[in-house]
Amino acid sequence: MLERVGVEDLAALFADLPAAYRDPVIELPPQLTEPELIALLEQRAAGNADPGRPNFLGAGAYRRSIPSIAAHLTSRSEFVTAYTPYQPEISQGTLQTAFEYQSVVCELSGMDVSNTGLYDVASATAEACLLAARVTKRNAVALLEPIHPGTADVVRTYAYGAGIRVDLVTSGDETTGEHACLVAQQPDFLGAIADLEPLAEAAHAAGALFVAVADPFALGLLRAPGDAGADIVTGEGRDLAGAPAYGGPSVGLFAARQQYLRQMPGRIVGRTKELEAPPDGGEPRTGYVLTLQAREQFIRRERATSNVSTAQALIALAFTVTVQALGPRGLREAAELCYQRAHAAAARVAALPGYEAPERGPWFQEFLVRGPVPAATLSAELAARGITAGLDVSDRAEPEAREALLFAVTEATPDAHVAALIEALAEIGAQA
Amino acid sequence: MLERVGVEDLAALFADLPAAYRDPVIELPPQLTEPELIALLEQRAAGNADPGRPNFLGAGAYRRSIPSIAAHLTSRSEFVTAYTPYQPEISQGTLQTAFEYQSVVCELSGMDVSNTGLYDVASATAEACLLAARVTKRNAVALLEPIHPGTADVVRTYAYGAGIRVDLVTSGDETTGEHACLVAQQPDFLGAIADLEPLAEAAHAAGALFVAVADPFALGLLRAPGDAGADIVTGEGRDLAGAPAYGGPSVGLFAARQQYLRQMPGRIVGRTKELEAPPDGGEPRTGYVLTLQAREQFIRRERATSNVSTAQALIALAFTVTVQALGPRGLREAAELCYQRAHAAAARVAALPGYEAPERGPWFQEFLVRGPVPAATLSAELAARGITAGLDVSDRAEPEAREALLFAVTEATPDAHVAALIEALAEIGAQA
Amino acid sequence: MSPMRPARRPRSEDFGARLSFDRGAPGRRAVDVPPWDGERTPLPDAHLLRDEVRLPELSQGGLVRYYTALSARNYGIDSGTYPLGSCTMKYNPKVDDLVASLPGFATAHPQSPPEEAQGTLRTLLELRHGLAEITGLPAVGLAPAAGAHGELAGVLMITRALEDRGELELRRRILVPDSAHGTNPATAAMAGFAVTQIPTGPDGSLDRATIEQELDETVAAVMVTVPNTLGLWEQGIEEVAELIREAGAYLYGDGANLNAIMGRVRYGDLGFDVVHLNLHKSFSTPHGGGGPGAGPVCCTQELAPYLPTPVLEEGADGLVRLVAPERSIGRLQQFHGNVGVLIRAYAYMRALGLEGLRAVSGQAVLNANYLRVLMHGHYDLPYDRPVLHEVVFSGTRQRREHGVRTYDIAKRLIDHGFHPPTVYFPLIVEEALMIEPTETEPPEAIEAFAEAMIAIAEESAEDPETLHGAPWTAPLGRLDEATAARRPVLRWQGGEDGE
Amino acid sequence: MSPMRPARRPRSEDFGARLSFDRGAPGRRAVDVPPWDGERTPLPDAHLLRDEVRLPELSQGGLVRYYTALSARNYGIDSGTYPLGSCTMKYNPKVDDLVASLPGFATAHPQSPPEEAQGTLRTLLELRHGLAEITGLPAVGLAPAAGAHGELAGVLMITRALEDRGELELRRRILVPDSAHGTNPATAAMAGFAVTQIPTGPDGSLDRATIEQELDETVAAVMVTVPNTLGLWEQGIEEVAELIREAGAYLYGDGANLNAIMGRVRYGDLGFDVVHLNLHKSFSTPHGGGGPGAGPVCCTQELAPYLPTPVLEEGADGLVRLVAPERSIGRLQQFHGNVGVLIRAYAYMRALGLEGLRAVSGQAVLNANYLRVLMHGHYDLPYDRPVLHEVVFSGTRQRREHGVRTYDIAKRLIDHGFHPPTVYFPLIVEEALMIEPTETEPPEAIEAFAEAMIAIAEESAEDPETLHGAPWTAPLGRLDEATAARRPVLRWQGGEDGE
Ligand SMILES: Cc1ncc(COP(=O)(O)O)c(C=O)c1O
Ligand SMILES: Cc1ncc(COP(=O)(O)O)c(C=O)c1O
């Protein structure tokens, strides 16, 4: 090959590179063969908590029962090793599954249109704020507390670039004519189920859009934000796609009302037909294509609705398979099971002497726990007993959060873990 | 459907079943949903030894480094969920991979022909004895000690039905005119590398066939039995296919010289061409089919060469991928690495005060260890230290086996396990 | 444009002509082997070592592409309907593969002391309990690797029992129905018995008269498949069992068709002495293109001492152990059976429970009968009565009237997107089309299959040529099986290059 | 027979017409949900709850068949050569997926205290070290989920730095080459900057004169892709870097094409201030049909305080923690980035080491040049010089002489068994064919691709119709993209039934 290319060594191919900087000294660990690599990473993985350790963290990532077929189907190499489907004739697998995803997201959210998914719930929510600012020509957004601090932070990051002000509000009525949108999380960051309708009304009264950040799993049970008046719905699909993997990869759901379609960020797949009938006769067949690309960076460049290109297609696929495997009844049953198990666990905790589970109205899978000792102490005591406590939220303003930990119990939390928790809490209480 | 079938309930479909015995009382545990099932079996799996526990058992099953692509490719559902390839036009995947398997087995064994695999090495060896009896019209076989007791036992089982006498011999010269074949294991049951050529000569001198039971991994380093004069080669492919899974599923290699082709048991895949040129023109294309089926039960019935039908195709596929992924140099390197690591470990053991590693000539991956305490005690002491000792072979006749344990160390035995073993042995020695 | 289009299809590669051995290039590797940096022990004497071994040299990507492309040239149950009669090709729940591959199960060494394998052993113990309940036979051996292996076990157990009774010299015959699967007579022969064929009566059951007259003191056993390979219940099998017992012979049951009767009737209750099951059929473990399977033998207390080694025993200490029955026929495998498959079968049993297993047999039988009525009239139905798990049609009419053979019909089904049924078996039905939809095929799939069969029946009248040349849409056309057998090419023999 | 054969092909199903929603039947389920046998807590008030949700109802087998069939309608790198320019579609070692899915990594909760995530954190720390070494930029942020996300991070870091320098009001422009990927200008705009396009000179590098004249106190940054999208080295980039520094602006590097120069030259040494990498390209994590990826930002010490949150910090106690840089632009994701992808990239880096990474860039560049010489003369080559990772041909001749467009050529490649290259990008090359073979394609694959391209060049002269109508052999023919955009159908809208 070298000869055919007309050079006598590889180095010659890099002649254009400035000689002064060519072939620098680079310190990297030595090559590993596959068995060595596996051994190393097994050892690393063992450096994390034992997967069997009782863990009651939620706060944005929840343990779910994922049907085994989700991993099975998502691991098909034709899905895994494909690029973004630029050639629809040989990419119908990616395209049609993306269309399934869009359909599922629309059904769950009660929205008209969905894109194929963004990076995660927080960046999707930030994009929603930018969209709202574009269509309302306003340059402030209101985020309703309690909202996930990570979400709020990402909105601020995107807003900073766009020159948008971010206001944290504690009531929908604080939405003003300056605000492009009101953003509310469902369930909220402390686990409570929000009544979205009045919030939507408040936002609309101020001429702002209403953006709901909803847990798609909870939507198996809770009212579709679309019905409640939401204009845009974002959400996190990771938990229904597979294990949390320390927080990513994720997939940010993004769905909106029809009128915002041409303002949406990200890829969108549309249904169409062949231009001609197939060689073996018959009608032109149905196919799927990337569409409305005039919104996108590679055509619109600096006038694009977003810069997003590669997103999280494979995670969106796993999310889709899980939701469809559960089906309409399964999803409802799973969400109810989650609700029942969480409430049963909370009741057991609250029944322990010295403990309370302060409520902020109806809630879904997360509850606050205040114990006989300060939150930090309680968390440490549980850790000492091999249990990872819920997130310490004692620094928050909400009165119910005072000295409280935020515990998550879902349909997938083993009974044995809850039992271990109750026992440990009782023991800690007794010693306090 | 019921209506269309013309019955008013399912029960009616079973009217032919004798009423007296219909719908008996059957005690089975209740149904489990998928999450419950996974939880139960994870708990069961945890009831076995921790996969990370140092384990020096060999004696027929050896820890191997399996390339990750073996599991990846073998899990393709088109391979996993197909039946025996009765319809070649839509079964080329199974058929062509089986042909690859046959080719690999022939190359490793030095034989002319291979079938697509039998149940395991022991049943394959038993079938080899039956073949030898058929072609020599003799009804006794000689098994050379030390041979795997499980292999000898399976030969006896098959021989019992066929009315064949099984003699255990300690030298090739004990082969007589009564014997249909001499069977020798390579490496032998106590780990030593056999010199097959004189054995083949002894067998042939007695008019018997020579059957070599060879570890295909060791054949990456050791002389091909075919070169040494073997007429039939059997072996175990499980270790190169994946994890031992408590001993099965396995795959029994079975290869032979050309003249025994029509006496072989099991399926055989052959290469052929299309009967006609393809619709889009060109020459008839190459394809693979089950062939020489006149030997088989479903045609020959009571005159078949064997009753085998379903065998171990998927394990044979994984075996093939592993060997081909290693390739000619990789297989040699892996076998040498195994040899080096085993010998290094043995040297460290033998260097410990109070320990010896009695040799019976050159060996591959298994060595005998005699310690300062009786074999059973040594094994128990190691177990108490979280280490699974080599197999206790102290009940065997070979002098080197007296009070000895048979340790296996391979290319895949972690260094840390060997270090733990040395430390534990030293400690036990010090206390003895 | 249509007519021109075929020309526009670039010549398709002769994929099968190039094996992995013919791809890649010297020096390429799919994986590397760790270096040995310790002290080198000299290798054994050269005459003990091998010269070069010829194996393919491909990059990892090259090898992955090759086998991935091969998988695309295969049809599995996940590809579509696969109604192979007698093979019970049902959908395999993925969770069964998942649990069987849990590291704790997968890495268990077969020589492990029982303390280190209780998870596996207890699982097998519960599977054994379940199989005993389902078959009504109290003793179970899990060692056999497949159905035929189970048959061998069962027949050898009978052999040894007769030996203990001192009647082995006398009883040298085994009666086998002419509708039996080939493994039955083959197994009888492997165990050294002479095979006497029993004809099938007009009702599709054993001809009672022949049995009665053949049943004498030279008969060791009768091998009966229940339900039989016609998909029919063996009428009066319980009386036949009685006759056999009186004659001092044993009744062997081929339980490969358990799927039709799971939870509805039990072999033990009917008087069977020993039965083998095909867990890779009834219990849904995937067939893998020809195994692995598992063929447990279930038997009476009388035959229990003869079960193959090992069997499970729960000790007073609560530990489950592997032991050898006192008069065992011995081992069938070097180790303990196809444990990975047995764990899948256990998972399947637990996921269904009794309710589920009864639902399986119910739906399986309903589906077979639904197909029977949908196809009725379009093909001959030699035994025209309600069936159990499968229905056996005959292509005689198509052959007689249009010169179209069942073979042609099967190949044409491929063009219609289906895997063909089992053909030319059972041998007693000429031009047999043996169709087993199984319970996991939805009604619309059965209807689509029936429509395809009906369309083919019409094609065989209107355009037999199309059937003679089928398949037209498969990766390959019909293959020359005759030459394959006459001039066998059974291995790579060296060839061209290029990955 | 040939002419008749198409008729013998039963009408192929319109697979895409029926979504999962249109399959199955009411009541079918793929999985069951465990029952709740505890005490029932009343559900929230009805107005908070939803009515029915419309989702497909399929059996598990039905769902598995549907998605398995869909996978067969996709082309991936495991299917064959995938020379998408700028996308670096190289083979993805399977072991990377294996290690990333180890339970210890997979189940780690993002809110875990550091003590419970050291395995992941230390792995990320070592990846960070490696990326800093490879880019020659000391500070690295792993949070960005993809290249464009990394670009946003980088530009916002520059924004904040300018703010701290009090020059943000002044510097409102970012210079972007006309050959840049669309994400560059889009990112600049998202960060609130005006974009000024810099033309490409005849040598394929930035037009120096324009840069010098545009570089003034209103310029915040220059975004340059190195190597650029023509597959060429950006001549004199180190001098341009100097000019930019003198002008008080920042040099942003789009490092998506790192594959060409890994181990051979470093962005930091050349004077780049901040660069993003596409690990899902250069580091071989599979692209998944459109993600997930990972787009780390690497920068100078000066810009380090602005890195996105979180960054890694190794404490005196030996614990690795996630912290927020003091002047961080803030978070880019709710949590810590696409960790699963980062672990794959780490595994890839460890498997190769420096040696391996240099071999990668060497082979990638050799392959691109091999393809260049093989295709030379058959297609126009606007920038006719040795290339790095990719080569950009032009279909102008075919268009001018035969009315065949690059679009047609791409579609025809499908018939020849290849995935087409990137087309119509970069925008400065008309009828662009942007081809990146990557290092994992063997010579014979590159030769086969070149032969196909040459055959197509001939076809475009002899039989342009064949190209206009291509592809002829794909699961589908050309699709009506115009109607798709004019009358968008973007979701299932209810339909027929039947699994
Ligand atoms: C009725 C019957 N008996 C026995 C067998 C043999 O079972 P196996 O193929 O598992 O050996 C089969 C299947 O092949 C069968 O259908
Ligand atoms: C040169 C270049 N820059 C930026 C990007 C954007 O990267 P991503 O798709 O990961 O957002 C790409 C790939 O799409 C690219 O090729």
PDB file of C-alpha atoms and ligand atoms in Angstrom, chain A residues 83 309-310, chain D residues 86 146-148 151 181 183 254 256 276 278 280-281, ligand 2:
ATOM      1  CA  TYR A  83     -24.589   6.034  12.442  1.00  0.00           C
ATOM      2  CA  SER A 309     -26.288  16.561  16.232  1.00  0.00           C
ATOM      3  CA  THR A 310     -25.432  13.242  17.867  1.00  0.00           C
TER       4      THR A 310
ATOM      5  CA  SER D  86     -16.171  13.169   9.240  1.00  0.00           C
ATOM      6  CA  ALA D 146     -21.472  14.818  22.310  1.00  0.00           C
ATOM      7  CA  GLY D 147     -19.309  16.947  20.059  1.00  0.00           C
ATOM      8  CA  ALA D 148     -21.777  19.791  19.730  1.00  0.00           C
ATOM      9  CA  GLU D 151     -18.485  22.962  21.452  1.00  0.00           C
ATOM     10  CA  HIS D 181     -19.231  21.497  10.352  1.00  0.00           C
ATOM     11  CA  THR D 183     -22.448  22.577  14.639  1.00  0.00           C
ATOM     12  CA  ASP D 254     -12.967  21.190  16.721  1.00  0.00           C
ATOM     13  CA  ALA D 256     -13.734  15.600  15.882  1.00  0.00           C
ATOM     14  CA  HIS D 276     -13.541  19.215  22.018  1.00  0.00           C
ATOM     15  CA  ASN D 278     -15.611  13.087  19.738  1.00  0.00           C
ATOM     16  CA  HIS D 280     -17.673   8.192  19.784  1.00  0.00           C
ATOM     17  CA  LYS D 281     -15.567   8.667  16.696  1.00  0.00           C
TER      18      LYS D 281
HETATM   19  C1  LIG E   2     -16.138  17.949  12.317  1.00  0.00           C
HETATM   20  C2  LIG E   2     -17.279  17.721  13.250  1.00  0.00           C
HETATM   21  N1  LIG E   2     -17.543  18.611  14.223  1.00  0.00           N
HETATM   22  C3  LIG E   2     -18.551  18.440  15.094  1.00  0.00           C
HETATM   23  C4  LIG E   2     -19.388  17.335  15.009  1.00  0.00           C
HETATM   24  C5  LIG E   2     -20.541  17.225  15.971  1.00  0.00           C
HETATM   25  O1  LIG E   2     -20.348  16.107  16.858  1.00  0.00           O
HETATM   26  P1  LIG E   2     -21.628  15.424  17.484  1.00  0.00           P
HETATM   27  O2  LIG E   2     -22.423  14.833  16.360  1.00  0.00           O
HETATM   28  O3  LIG E   2     -21.090  14.395  18.432  1.00  0.00           O
HETATM   29  O4  LIG E   2     -22.418  16.495  18.207  1.00  0.00           O
HETATM   30  C6  LIG E   2     -19.151  16.366  14.017  1.00  0.00           C
HETATM   31  C7  LIG E   2     -19.989  15.145  13.855  1.00  0.00           C
HETATM   32  O5  LIG E   2     -21.189  15.195  13.724  1.00  0.00           O
HETATM   33  C8  LIG E   2     -18.083  16.577  13.109  1.00  0.00           C
HETATM   34  O6  LIG E   2     -17.843  15.679  12.145  1.00  0.00           O
END
